[in-house]
Coordinates of C-alpha atoms in Angstrom, one line a residue:
M163 CA -37.1 -6.9 6.3
P164 CA -36.5 -5.5 2.7
V165 CA -32.9 -5.8 1.3
D166 CA -31.7 -2.3 1.4
H167 CA -27.9 -1.9 0.1
A168 CA -25.1 -3.2 -2.0
H169 CA -21.8 -4.4 -0.5
F170 CA -18.6 -4.9 -3.3
N171 CA -16.3 -7.5 -2.3
G172 CA -13.6 -5.7 -4.0
S173 CA -12.4 -6.8 -7.4
V174 CA -14.4 -5.6 -10.8
N175 CA -12.8 -6.7 -14.1
L176 CA -12.9 -3.5 -15.9
S177 CA -9.8 -1.7 -17.2
D178 CA -9.3 0.7 -14.6
A179 CA -10.4 2.3 -10.9
E180 CA -12.3 5.1 -12.7
S181 CA -14.4 2.7 -14.9
V182 CA -15.0 0.5 -11.7
M183 CA -16.4 3.5 -9.5
R184 CA -18.1 5.4 -12.7
E185 CA -19.9 1.8 -13.5
I186 CA -21.3 1.2 -9.6
A187 CA -22.1 4.9 -9.5
T188 CA -24.1 4.9 -12.3
R189 CA -25.8 1.0 -12.5
V190 CA -26.2 0.8 -8.5
P191 CA -27.4 4.6 -7.8
T192 CA -29.0 4.0 -4.4
G193 CA -27.9 1.5 -1.5
V194 CA -24.5 2.0 -2.0
R195 CA -22.4 2.8 1.2
R196 CA -18.9 1.5 0.3
I197 CA -17.3 1.6 -3.1
P198 CA -14.0 -0.2 -4.3
D199 CA -11.4 0.6 -6.9
G200 CA -12.0 -2.8 -8.3
E201 CA -8.3 -4.1 -7.5
T202 CA -7.6 -3.5 -11.1
G203 CA -3.9 -4.0 -12.9
D204 CA -1.4 -6.2 -11.2
R205 CA -3.7 -6.4 -8.2
G206 CA -6.3 -8.4 -10.0
T207 CA -5.4 -11.7 -9.5
W208 CA -5.8 -11.1 -5.6
I209 CA -2.4 -12.6 -3.7
L210 CA -0.6 -13.0 -6.9
F211 CA -0.2 -9.3 -6.4
Q212 CA 1.8 -10.2 -3.2
L213 CA 3.8 -12.9 -4.7
Q214 CA 5.3 -10.6 -7.1
K215 CA 6.4 -8.4 -4.3
F216 CA 7.8 -11.5 -2.5
M217 CA 9.7 -12.1 -5.7
Q218 CA 11.4 -9.1 -5.5
L219 CA 13.2 -9.8 -2.3
A220 CA 16.9 -11.2 -2.9
W221 CA 16.3 -12.9 0.9
L222 CA 13.4 -15.4 -0.7
V223 CA 14.1 -17.9 -3.5
P224 CA 11.8 -20.2 -5.4
D225 CA 11.8 -23.7 -3.8
R226 CA 11.3 -24.9 -7.6
P227 CA 11.6 -23.7 -11.3
L228 CA 8.8 -21.0 -12.2
S229 CA 6.2 -21.4 -14.2
A230 CA 5.7 -19.8 -17.1
D231 CA 1.6 -19.8 -16.9
G232 CA 1.1 -18.6 -13.5
E233 CA -1.6 -21.0 -12.6
Y234 CA -2.2 -21.0 -8.8
E235 CA -1.3 -24.9 -8.4
E236 CA 1.9 -24.9 -10.5
L237 CA 3.4 -21.6 -8.3
P238 CA 6.4 -22.3 -6.7
R239 CA 6.5 -21.9 -3.2
L240 CA 9.4 -19.4 -1.8
Q241 CA 11.8 -20.5 0.9
L242 CA 14.8 -18.6 2.6
A243 CA 17.9 -17.6 0.5
N244 CA 21.0 -19.5 2.2
G245 CA 22.2 -17.6 5.1
A246 CA 19.4 -15.3 5.8
D247 CA 17.9 -15.3 9.0
P248 CA 14.3 -15.0 9.5
A249 CA 14.5 -12.4 12.6
Q250 CA 16.4 -9.8 10.7
V251 CA 14.4 -9.9 7.2
T252 CA 12.7 -7.0 5.9
W253 CA 9.5 -6.8 3.8
S254 CA 10.5 -3.7 2.0
D255 CA 7.5 -3.0 -0.2
I256 CA 3.7 -4.6 0.4
G257 CA 2.6 -2.1 -2.1
Y258 CA -1.2 -2.0 -1.2
A259 CA -0.9 1.6 0.6
D260 CA 0.8 3.1 -2.9
A261 CA -2.1 1.5 -5.0
Y262 CA -5.0 2.8 -3.1
L263 CA -3.8 6.1 -2.7
K264 CA -3.5 6.5 -6.7
S265 CA -7.2 5.3 -6.6
Y266 CA -8.2 7.4 -3.8
Q267 CA -7.5 10.6 -5.9
V268 CA -9.8 9.4 -8.4
F269 CA -12.8 8.8 -6.0
A270 CA -12.1 12.0 -4.6
R271 CA -12.2 13.6 -8.0
L272 CA -15.2 11.8 -8.6
R273 CA -17.2 12.8 -5.5
A274 CA -16.1 16.2 -6.0
D275 CA -17.6 16.2 -9.6
G276 CA -21.2 14.5 -7.9
V277 CA -20.5 11.0 -9.8
I278 CA -20.4 9.4 -6.4
P279 CA -22.7 10.7 -3.9
A280 CA -21.7 12.3 -0.5
G281 CA -21.2 9.7 2.4
V282 CA -19.9 6.9 0.3
R283 CA -17.0 5.6 1.6
F284 CA -13.6 4.5 -0.1
Q285 CA -13.5 1.1 0.3
V286 CA -9.8 -0.8 0.5
E287 CA -9.1 -4.8 0.6
Y288 CA -6.5 -6.5 2.1
P289 CA -5.7 -10.3 2.3
T290 CA -5.0 -11.4 6.0
P291 CA -1.3 -12.1 6.6
L292 CA -1.8 -15.8 6.5
A293 CA -3.5 -15.4 3.2
S294 CA 0.2 -14.8 1.1
I295 CA 2.1 -16.5 3.6
G296 CA 0.3 -19.9 4.0
A297 CA 0.2 -19.4 0.0
Y298 CA 3.6 -18.4 -1.3
I299 CA 6.0 -19.5 2.0
V300 CA 6.9 -23.3 2.4
P301 CA 5.1 -24.5 4.9
E302 CA 8.2 -25.5 7.6
Q303 CA 9.3 -21.6 7.7
Q304 CA 5.7 -19.8 7.6
Q305 CA 5.7 -19.1 11.6
A306 CA 9.2 -18.0 11.5
L307 CA 8.0 -15.2 9.0
L308 CA 4.4 -14.7 9.3
S309 CA 4.7 -12.3 12.6
S310 CA 7.2 -9.7 10.4
Y311 CA 5.1 -10.0 7.5
E312 CA 2.1 -9.1 9.6
E313 CA 4.0 -5.6 11.3
A314 CA 4.7 -5.0 7.5
M315 CA 1.0 -5.2 6.4
F316 CA -0.1 -3.3 9.3
A317 CA 2.5 -0.7 8.6
D318 CA 1.5 -0.4 5.1
L319 CA -2.0 -0.1 6.3
A320 CA -1.5 2.7 8.8
R321 CA 0.7 4.5 6.3
L322 CA -2.7 4.4 3.7
L323 CA -4.7 5.6 6.6
A324 CA -2.7 8.3 8.0
V325 CA -3.5 10.2 4.6
I326 CA -7.5 9.3 4.1
P327 CA -9.8 11.1 6.4
P328 CA -11.1 8.4 8.7
A329 CA -14.9 9.6 7.6
E330 CA -13.9 8.6 4.1
V331 CA -12.5 5.5 4.2
A332 CA -13.4 1.6 4.8
V333 CA -11.1 -1.2 5.3
Q334 CA -12.3 -4.8 4.3
W335 CA -10.1 -8.0 5.3
D336 CA -10.6 -11.0 2.8
V337 CA -10.7 -14.3 5.1
A338 CA -10.6 -16.9 2.7
V339 CA -7.3 -19.2 3.8
E340 CA -8.5 -19.2 7.1
F341 CA -11.6 -20.8 6.1
S342 CA -9.6 -23.4 3.9
V343 CA -7.9 -24.2 7.4
L344 CA -10.9 -24.7 9.4
E345 CA -12.7 -26.9 6.9
E346 CA -9.1 -28.7 6.4
A347 CA -9.5 -28.4 2.6
F348 CA -6.0 -28.7 1.8
A349 CA -4.2 -29.5 5.1
P350 CA -4.9 -30.7 8.8
G351 CA -6.3 -27.5 10.8
G352 CA -9.6 -27.7 11.9
A353 CA -10.8 -27.0 15.3
Q354 CA -7.3 -27.0 16.8
A355 CA -6.4 -23.7 14.3
F356 CA -9.7 -21.9 15.4
D357 CA -8.3 -19.9 18.5
A358 CA -5.3 -18.8 16.6
I359 CA -7.3 -17.8 13.4
I360 CA -9.6 -16.0 15.5
A361 CA -7.0 -13.9 17.5
A362 CA -5.0 -13.0 14.4
L363 CA -8.6 -11.9 12.8
A364 CA -8.8 -10.2 15.9
R365 CA -5.4 -8.1 15.5
C366 CA -6.5 -7.3 11.8
V367 CA -9.6 -5.5 12.7
D368 CA -7.9 -3.7 15.7
Q369 CA -5.3 -2.3 13.4
V370 CA -8.3 -0.1 11.9
P371 CA -9.1 3.1 14.0
S372 CA -12.6 3.2 15.6
E373 CA -13.7 6.2 13.2
V374 CA -12.6 4.3 10.2
A375 CA -15.1 1.3 8.9
V376 CA -13.9 -2.2 9.2
G377 CA -15.2 -5.6 7.7
L378 CA -14.6 -9.1 7.0
H379 CA -14.9 -10.9 3.8
L380 CA -16.0 -14.3 4.5
C381 CA -14.8 -16.5 1.6
Y382 CA -14.5 -20.0 0.5
G383 CA -12.5 -19.1 -2.7
D384 CA -13.1 -18.5 -6.3
Y385 CA -10.7 -19.8 -8.3
G386 CA -12.6 -20.4 -11.8
H387 CA -15.3 -19.5 -10.4
Q388 CA -15.5 -22.4 -7.9
H389 CA -15.3 -22.6 -4.0
F390 CA -12.4 -25.0 -2.8
M391 CA -15.4 -26.9 -1.0
Q392 CA -18.9 -26.0 -1.1
P393 CA -19.7 -24.9 2.7
V394 CA -22.6 -27.3 4.3
S395 CA -24.2 -24.3 5.9
L396 CA -23.6 -20.7 7.5
D397 CA -22.3 -22.3 10.6
L398 CA -18.5 -22.0 10.7
Q399 CA -19.1 -18.3 9.3
V400 CA -21.4 -17.4 11.9
R401 CA -18.9 -19.0 14.5
V402 CA -16.3 -16.8 13.3
V403 CA -17.9 -13.8 13.1
N404 CA -19.1 -14.8 16.6
A405 CA -15.7 -15.1 17.9
V406 CA -13.9 -12.0 16.3
T407 CA -16.6 -9.5 17.2
A408 CA -16.1 -11.1 20.7
A409 CA -12.3 -10.9 20.5
A410 CA -11.7 -7.5 19.1
G411 CA -11.3 -4.4 21.1
R412 CA -14.0 -2.2 18.4
P413 CA -16.8 -3.3 16.7
V414 CA -16.9 -5.0 13.3
S415 CA -18.6 -2.9 11.0
F416 CA -19.6 -5.2 8.3
V417 CA -19.6 -8.6 7.1
S418 CA -20.1 -10.7 3.8
F419 CA -21.2 -14.2 4.0
T420 CA -20.7 -16.8 1.1
V421 CA -23.9 -18.2 -0.1
P422 CA -23.8 -20.4 -3.3
Q423 CA -26.3 -19.4 -6.0
Y424 CA -28.1 -22.6 -6.0
Q425 CA -28.5 -22.8 -2.0
C426 CA -32.4 -22.4 -0.6
E427 CA -32.2 -24.8 2.1
E428 CA -33.4 -23.7 5.6
G429 CA -30.5 -25.6 6.9
Y430 CA -28.3 -23.4 5.5
F431 CA -29.3 -20.2 6.7
A432 CA -30.4 -21.7 10.3
P433 CA -27.2 -21.0 12.4
L434 CA -27.9 -17.2 11.6
A435 CA -30.3 -17.8 14.5
G436 CA -27.0 -18.0 16.5
L437 CA -25.6 -14.6 15.3
T438 CA -24.5 -12.9 18.6
A439 CA -22.8 -9.7 16.6
D440 CA -23.6 -6.4 17.7
P441 CA -27.1 -5.3 15.7
G442 CA -25.2 -2.6 14.2
T443 CA -22.9 -5.1 12.1
E444 CA -23.7 -4.6 8.8
L445 CA -24.6 -8.4 7.3
N446 CA -24.3 -8.8 3.5
F447 CA -25.4 -11.8 1.8
A448 CA -23.9 -13.3 -1.6
L449 CA -27.4 -13.2 -3.5
V450 CA -25.9 -11.8 -6.7
P451 CA -25.4 -15.2 -8.8
Y452 CA -22.4 -14.9 -11.2
H453 CA -24.5 -16.6 -13.6
P454 CA -27.9 -15.9 -13.4
A455 CA -29.4 -17.8 -16.3
E456 CA -28.5 -21.3 -14.4
Q457 CA -30.3 -20.5 -11.0
A458 CA -33.7 -21.8 -10.6
R459 CA -36.4 -19.0 -10.6
G460 CA -37.6 -18.2 -7.2
T461 CA -34.3 -18.9 -5.6
T462 CA -33.2 -15.5 -4.5
G463 CA -37.0 -14.8 -3.1
E464 CA -36.8 -18.0 -1.0
Q465 CA -33.2 -17.1 -0.4
I466 CA -34.2 -13.6 1.6
R467 CA -37.3 -15.4 3.1
L468 CA -35.1 -17.8 4.9
I469 CA -32.5 -14.9 5.9
D470 CA -35.0 -13.3 7.4
A471 CA -36.5 -15.7 9.5
A472 CA -33.4 -16.9 10.8
L473 CA -32.2 -13.5 11.6
A474 CA -35.7 -12.9 13.5
A475 CA -34.8 -15.6 15.9
S476 CA -31.2 -14.4 16.5
P477 CA -30.1 -12.2 19.5
G478 CA -30.3 -9.1 17.3
G479 CA -33.7 -9.8 16.1
R480 CA -34.8 -8.8 12.5
R481 CA -33.0 -6.2 10.4
D482 CA -32.3 -4.6 7.2
W483 CA -29.2 -6.5 5.3
G484 CA -27.3 -6.4 1.9
I485 CA -26.4 -8.2 -1.0
C486 CA -23.0 -8.9 -2.8
T487 CA -21.7 -11.7 -5.2
E488 CA -19.7 -14.5 -3.4
C489 CA -16.3 -13.3 -4.1
G490 CA -15.2 -10.0 -6.1
M491 CA -16.1 -9.4 -9.8
G492 CA -12.4 -9.7 -10.8
R493 CA -12.9 -13.0 -12.6
V494 CA -16.0 -12.2 -14.1
E495 CA -16.1 -11.8 -18.0
Q496 CA -15.4 -8.0 -18.7
D497 CA -18.9 -7.8 -20.7
D498 CA -20.8 -9.6 -18.1
V499 CA -19.8 -7.2 -15.3
P500 CA -22.6 -4.5 -16.1
A501 CA -25.4 -6.6 -16.2
L502 CA -24.0 -8.1 -12.7
L503 CA -24.0 -4.4 -11.5
D504 CA -27.7 -3.9 -12.7
L505 CA -28.7 -7.2 -10.9
H506 CA -27.6 -5.8 -7.8
R507 CA -29.9 -2.7 -8.6
E508 CA -32.9 -4.8 -9.6
I509 CA -32.8 -7.2 -6.4
I510 CA -32.4 -4.1 -4.2
A511 CA -35.7 -2.9 -5.9
A512 CA -37.4 -6.1 -5.9
S513 CA -37.3 -7.0 -2.0

């Protein structure tokens, strides 16, 4: 089946939301179903945005001196200040709704001007609650704070969705830290964590009203354009999608799968034959390489063939699907963004 659309996982390294939206709409004129604001400005480093918010809370203090350079591995974790009661804390400002409501005004104006086609949704991206808590709170206090932070994030999302008309917005949950746990990349987790992670992801999906599109970005990290580990196949990603779609009380509208740019082994894609998600769930695969000059000729065509073959054997059968980059484009060199957007268009046209 042909590749018929492009999906954008969120971040784009351009100066502001209007630049992002104009570039996407201009360079990928067909096959765009949702358009992000690029997570520009202080959201450009993904969950570091939440660390900035956490450090404004008087009841959280660093567990060691702050690093000036902001490298992930050198950042402190935060812990409860002396005397702070985790049952009484208040997460006063998650920050996403405020940022997205400003960007939505840009989106609405560009749509009214005909830059963004009618029917394209404004896409917002939220990290899962586990992402920021797992990254920035000391391990022994994470469970005590996760529930209240989750409630605060869901409240932030509800405030956003109360303003934007349901038919005009889509919500993407960024699922990255969960894969590091399931793959035991940094600490024990693995199979024993699976049920809890699925339940948490289903809660995220169910926070989005049925009229609003909701998706999952399945991610193995992109720090320095490197995964925390290379996935050996799509098996775990397929199992997560199957489990979440079965557990959630509403359909999952779209999913994006991680595919390393060199990967064209049949075994990597074979697990798609076991995908049980409803055929109405839009599928997107990361076939747009960050470094196209380093990709062997013919790789994309072979990836398309293998995806089609595996999906044909699945319960949902053959279907159209879309393409994306492995993560966002927030860490792409700014001068490389236009060519990457053009590559989305070229892959769609050639399929």
